[in-house]
PDB file of C-alpha atoms in Angstrom:
ATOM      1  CA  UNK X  28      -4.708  10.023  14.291  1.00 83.00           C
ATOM      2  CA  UNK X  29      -1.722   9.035  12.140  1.00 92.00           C
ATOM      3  CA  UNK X  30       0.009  10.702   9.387  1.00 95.00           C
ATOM      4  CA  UNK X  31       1.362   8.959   6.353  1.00 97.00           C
ATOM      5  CA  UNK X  32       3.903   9.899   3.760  1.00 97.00           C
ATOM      6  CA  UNK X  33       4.918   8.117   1.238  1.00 97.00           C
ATOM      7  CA  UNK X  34       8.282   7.807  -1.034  1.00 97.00           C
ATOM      8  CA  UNK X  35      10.101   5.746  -3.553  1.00 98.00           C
ATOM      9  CA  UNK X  36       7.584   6.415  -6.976  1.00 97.00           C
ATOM     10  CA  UNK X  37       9.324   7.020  -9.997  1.00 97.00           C
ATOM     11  CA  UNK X  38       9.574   5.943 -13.441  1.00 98.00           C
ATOM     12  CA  UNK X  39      11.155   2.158 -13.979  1.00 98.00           C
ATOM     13  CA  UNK X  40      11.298   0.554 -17.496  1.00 98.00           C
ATOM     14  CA  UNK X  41       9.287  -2.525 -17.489  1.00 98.00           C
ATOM     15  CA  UNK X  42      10.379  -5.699 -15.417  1.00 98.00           C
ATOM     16  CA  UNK X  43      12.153  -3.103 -13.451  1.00 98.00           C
ATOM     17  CA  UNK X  44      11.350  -2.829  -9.513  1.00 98.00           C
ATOM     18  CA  UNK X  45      10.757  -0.004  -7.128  1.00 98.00           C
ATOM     19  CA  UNK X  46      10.514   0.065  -3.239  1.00 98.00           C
ATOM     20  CA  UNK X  47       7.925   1.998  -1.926  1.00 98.00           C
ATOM     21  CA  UNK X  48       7.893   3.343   1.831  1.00 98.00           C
ATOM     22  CA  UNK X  49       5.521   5.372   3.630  1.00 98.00           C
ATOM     23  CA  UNK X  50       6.314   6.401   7.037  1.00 98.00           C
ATOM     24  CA  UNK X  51       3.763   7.257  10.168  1.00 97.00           C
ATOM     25  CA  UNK X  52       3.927   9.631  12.495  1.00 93.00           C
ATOM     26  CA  UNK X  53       1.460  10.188  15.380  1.00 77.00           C
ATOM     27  CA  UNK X  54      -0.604   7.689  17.115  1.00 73.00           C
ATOM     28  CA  UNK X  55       0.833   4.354  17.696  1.00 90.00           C
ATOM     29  CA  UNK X  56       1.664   2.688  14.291  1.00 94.00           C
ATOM     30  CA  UNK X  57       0.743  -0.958  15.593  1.00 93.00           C
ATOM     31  CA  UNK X  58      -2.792  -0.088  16.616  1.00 94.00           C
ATOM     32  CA  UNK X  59      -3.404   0.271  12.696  1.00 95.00           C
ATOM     33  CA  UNK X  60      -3.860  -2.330  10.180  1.00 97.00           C
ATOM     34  CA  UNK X  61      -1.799  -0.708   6.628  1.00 97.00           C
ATOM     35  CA  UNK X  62      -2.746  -0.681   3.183  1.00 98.00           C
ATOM     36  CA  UNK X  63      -1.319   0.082   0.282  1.00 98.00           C
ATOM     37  CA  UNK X  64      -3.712   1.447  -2.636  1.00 98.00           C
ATOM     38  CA  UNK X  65      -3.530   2.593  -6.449  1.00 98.00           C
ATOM     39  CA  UNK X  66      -5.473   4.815  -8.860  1.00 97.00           C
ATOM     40  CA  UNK X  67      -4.652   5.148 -12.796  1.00 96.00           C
ATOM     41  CA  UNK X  68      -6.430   8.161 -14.275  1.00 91.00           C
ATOM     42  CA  UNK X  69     -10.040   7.140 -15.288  1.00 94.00           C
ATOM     43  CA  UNK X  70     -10.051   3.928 -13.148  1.00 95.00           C
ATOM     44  CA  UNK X  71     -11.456   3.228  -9.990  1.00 95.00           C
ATOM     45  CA  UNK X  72      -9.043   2.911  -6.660  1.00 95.00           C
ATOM     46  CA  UNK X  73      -7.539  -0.682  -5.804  1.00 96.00           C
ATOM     47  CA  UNK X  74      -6.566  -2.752  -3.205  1.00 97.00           C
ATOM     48  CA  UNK X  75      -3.027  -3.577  -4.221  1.00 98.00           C
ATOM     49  CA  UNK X  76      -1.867  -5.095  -0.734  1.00 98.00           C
ATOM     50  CA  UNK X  77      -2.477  -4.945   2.767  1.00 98.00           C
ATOM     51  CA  UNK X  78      -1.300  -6.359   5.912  1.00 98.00           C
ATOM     52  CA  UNK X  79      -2.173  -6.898   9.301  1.00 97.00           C
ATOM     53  CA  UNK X  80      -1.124  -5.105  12.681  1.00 96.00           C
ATOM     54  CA  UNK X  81       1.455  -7.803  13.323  1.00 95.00           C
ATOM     55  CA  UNK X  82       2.442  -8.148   9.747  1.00 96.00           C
ATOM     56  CA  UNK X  83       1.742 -11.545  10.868  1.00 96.00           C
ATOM     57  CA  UNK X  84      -0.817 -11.768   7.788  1.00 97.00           C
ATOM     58  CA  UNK X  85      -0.760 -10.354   4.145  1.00 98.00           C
ATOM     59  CA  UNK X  86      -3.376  -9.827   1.541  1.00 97.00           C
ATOM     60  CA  UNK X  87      -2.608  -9.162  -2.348  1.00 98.00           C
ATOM     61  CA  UNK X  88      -4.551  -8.579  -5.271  1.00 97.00           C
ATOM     62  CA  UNK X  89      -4.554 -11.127  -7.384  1.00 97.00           C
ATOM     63  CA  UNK X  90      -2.837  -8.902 -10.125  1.00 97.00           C
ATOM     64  CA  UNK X  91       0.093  -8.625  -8.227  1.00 98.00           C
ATOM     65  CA  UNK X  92       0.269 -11.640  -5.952  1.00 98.00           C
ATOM     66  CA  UNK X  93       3.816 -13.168  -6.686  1.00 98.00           C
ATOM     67  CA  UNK X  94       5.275  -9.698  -7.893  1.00 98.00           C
ATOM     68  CA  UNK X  95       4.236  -7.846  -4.896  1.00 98.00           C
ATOM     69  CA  UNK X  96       5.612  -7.860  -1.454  1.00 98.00           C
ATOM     70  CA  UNK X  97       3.694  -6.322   1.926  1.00 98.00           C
ATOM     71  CA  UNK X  98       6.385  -5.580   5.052  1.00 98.00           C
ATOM     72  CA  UNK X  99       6.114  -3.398   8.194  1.00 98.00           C
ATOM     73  CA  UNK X 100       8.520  -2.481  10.652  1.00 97.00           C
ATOM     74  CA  UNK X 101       6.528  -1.253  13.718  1.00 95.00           C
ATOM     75  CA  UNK X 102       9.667  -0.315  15.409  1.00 94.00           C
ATOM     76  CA  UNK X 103      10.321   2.439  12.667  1.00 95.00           C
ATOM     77  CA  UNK X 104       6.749   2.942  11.955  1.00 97.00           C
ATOM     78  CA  UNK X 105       6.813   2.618   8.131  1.00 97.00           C
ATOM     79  CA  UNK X 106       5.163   0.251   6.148  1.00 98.00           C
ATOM     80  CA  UNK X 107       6.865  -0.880   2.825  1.00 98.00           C
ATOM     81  CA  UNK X 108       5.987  -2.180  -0.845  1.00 98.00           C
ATOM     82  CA  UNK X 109       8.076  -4.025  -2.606  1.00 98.00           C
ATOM     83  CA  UNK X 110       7.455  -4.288  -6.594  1.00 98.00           C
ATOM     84  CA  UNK X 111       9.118  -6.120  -8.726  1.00 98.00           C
ATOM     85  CA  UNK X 112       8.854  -7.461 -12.381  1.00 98.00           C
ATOM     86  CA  UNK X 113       6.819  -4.117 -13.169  1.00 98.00           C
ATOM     87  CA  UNK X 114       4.265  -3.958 -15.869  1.00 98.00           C
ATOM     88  CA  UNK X 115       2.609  -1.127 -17.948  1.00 97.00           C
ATOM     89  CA  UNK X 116      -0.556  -1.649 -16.014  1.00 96.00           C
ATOM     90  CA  UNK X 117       0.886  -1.244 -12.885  1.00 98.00           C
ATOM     91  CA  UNK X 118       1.224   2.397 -13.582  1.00 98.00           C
ATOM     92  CA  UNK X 119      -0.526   4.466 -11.391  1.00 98.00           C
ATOM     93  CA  UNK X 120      -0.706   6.816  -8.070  1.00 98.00           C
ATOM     94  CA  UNK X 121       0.046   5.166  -4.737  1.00 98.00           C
ATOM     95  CA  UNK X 122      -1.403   5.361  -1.864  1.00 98.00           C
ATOM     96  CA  UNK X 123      -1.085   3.784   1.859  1.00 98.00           C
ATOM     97  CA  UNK X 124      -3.719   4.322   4.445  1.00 98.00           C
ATOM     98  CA  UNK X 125      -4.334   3.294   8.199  1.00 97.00           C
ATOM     99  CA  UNK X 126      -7.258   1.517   9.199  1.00 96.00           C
ATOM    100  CA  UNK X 127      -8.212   0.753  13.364  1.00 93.00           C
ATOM    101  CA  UNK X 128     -10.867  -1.086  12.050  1.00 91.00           C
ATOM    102  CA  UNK X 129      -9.367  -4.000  12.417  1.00 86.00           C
ATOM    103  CA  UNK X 130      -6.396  -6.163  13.814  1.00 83.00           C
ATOM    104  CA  UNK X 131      -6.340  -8.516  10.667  1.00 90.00           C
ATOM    105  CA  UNK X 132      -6.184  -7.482   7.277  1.00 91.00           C
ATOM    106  CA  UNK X 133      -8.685  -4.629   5.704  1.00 90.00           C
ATOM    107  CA  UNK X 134      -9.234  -5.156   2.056  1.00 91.00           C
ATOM    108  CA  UNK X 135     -11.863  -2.348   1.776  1.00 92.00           C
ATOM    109  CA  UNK X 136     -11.092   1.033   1.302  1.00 92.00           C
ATOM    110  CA  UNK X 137     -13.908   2.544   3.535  1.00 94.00           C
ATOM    111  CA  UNK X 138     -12.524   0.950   6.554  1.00 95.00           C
ATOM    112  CA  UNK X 139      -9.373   3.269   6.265  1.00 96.00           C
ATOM    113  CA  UNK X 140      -9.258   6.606   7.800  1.00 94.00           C
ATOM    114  CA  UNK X 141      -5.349   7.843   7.568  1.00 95.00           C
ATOM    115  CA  UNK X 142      -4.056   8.613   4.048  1.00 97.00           C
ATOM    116  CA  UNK X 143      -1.137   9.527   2.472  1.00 97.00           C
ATOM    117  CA  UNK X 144      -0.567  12.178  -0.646  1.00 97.00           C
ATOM    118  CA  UNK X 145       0.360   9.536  -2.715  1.00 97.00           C
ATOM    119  CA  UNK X 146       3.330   8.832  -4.756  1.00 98.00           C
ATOM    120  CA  UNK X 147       3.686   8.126  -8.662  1.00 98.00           C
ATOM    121  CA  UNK X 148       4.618   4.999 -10.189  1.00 98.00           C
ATOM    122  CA  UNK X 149       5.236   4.995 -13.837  1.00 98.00           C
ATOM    123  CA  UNK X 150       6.188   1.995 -16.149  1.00 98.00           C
ATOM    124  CA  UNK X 151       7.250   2.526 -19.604  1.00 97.00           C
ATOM    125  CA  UNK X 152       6.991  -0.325 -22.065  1.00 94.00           C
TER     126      UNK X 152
END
């Protein structure tokens, strides 16, 4: 098992930027495949980015692809989320999660096991 905790939420005007971080402890960090989800009250969770055990390969949602940026560092065990050029919409709680399912990328939510508390990103117009 792996633990996750995540930092760097806040509130950012918009076209602002925020770094996100959320560090693992426990099992080894490069056996797991790392996501990075959201959730704005009365809306179903999203993929927002993942990326593989390598960080060799990167998935974004299409809402954020170009604004968004995926990174690990396996030798500090944290996984990172860049955001820049923030919008309203991207307001919401975020998440990363751990998946072994998988060496590649996992898009899907139910193939992640490990998950953080989340942290709070909030973009004011």
């Amino acid at each position: 098992q792996v633990q996750l905790v995540e930092s760097g939420g806040g509130l950012v005007q918009a076209g602002g930027s925020l770094r996100l971080s959320c560090a693992a402890s426990g099992r080894a960090f490069s056996s797991y495949a790392m996501g990075w989800f959201r959730q704005a009250p009365g809306k179903e969770r999203e993929s927002v980015a993942a990326i593989s055990r390598s960080g060799g390969t990167t998935y974004y949602a299409e809402s954020v692809k170009g604004r968004f940026t995926i990174s690990r560092d396996n030798a500090k065990n944290t996984v990172y989320l860049q955001m820049n050029s923030l919008k309203p919409e991207d307001t919401a709680l975020y998440y990363c999660a751990a998946s072994a399912y998988s060496r590649d990328v996992v898009r899907d939510y139910r193939y992640y096991s490990n998950w953080g508390q989340g942290t709070q990103v909030t973009v004011s117009s």
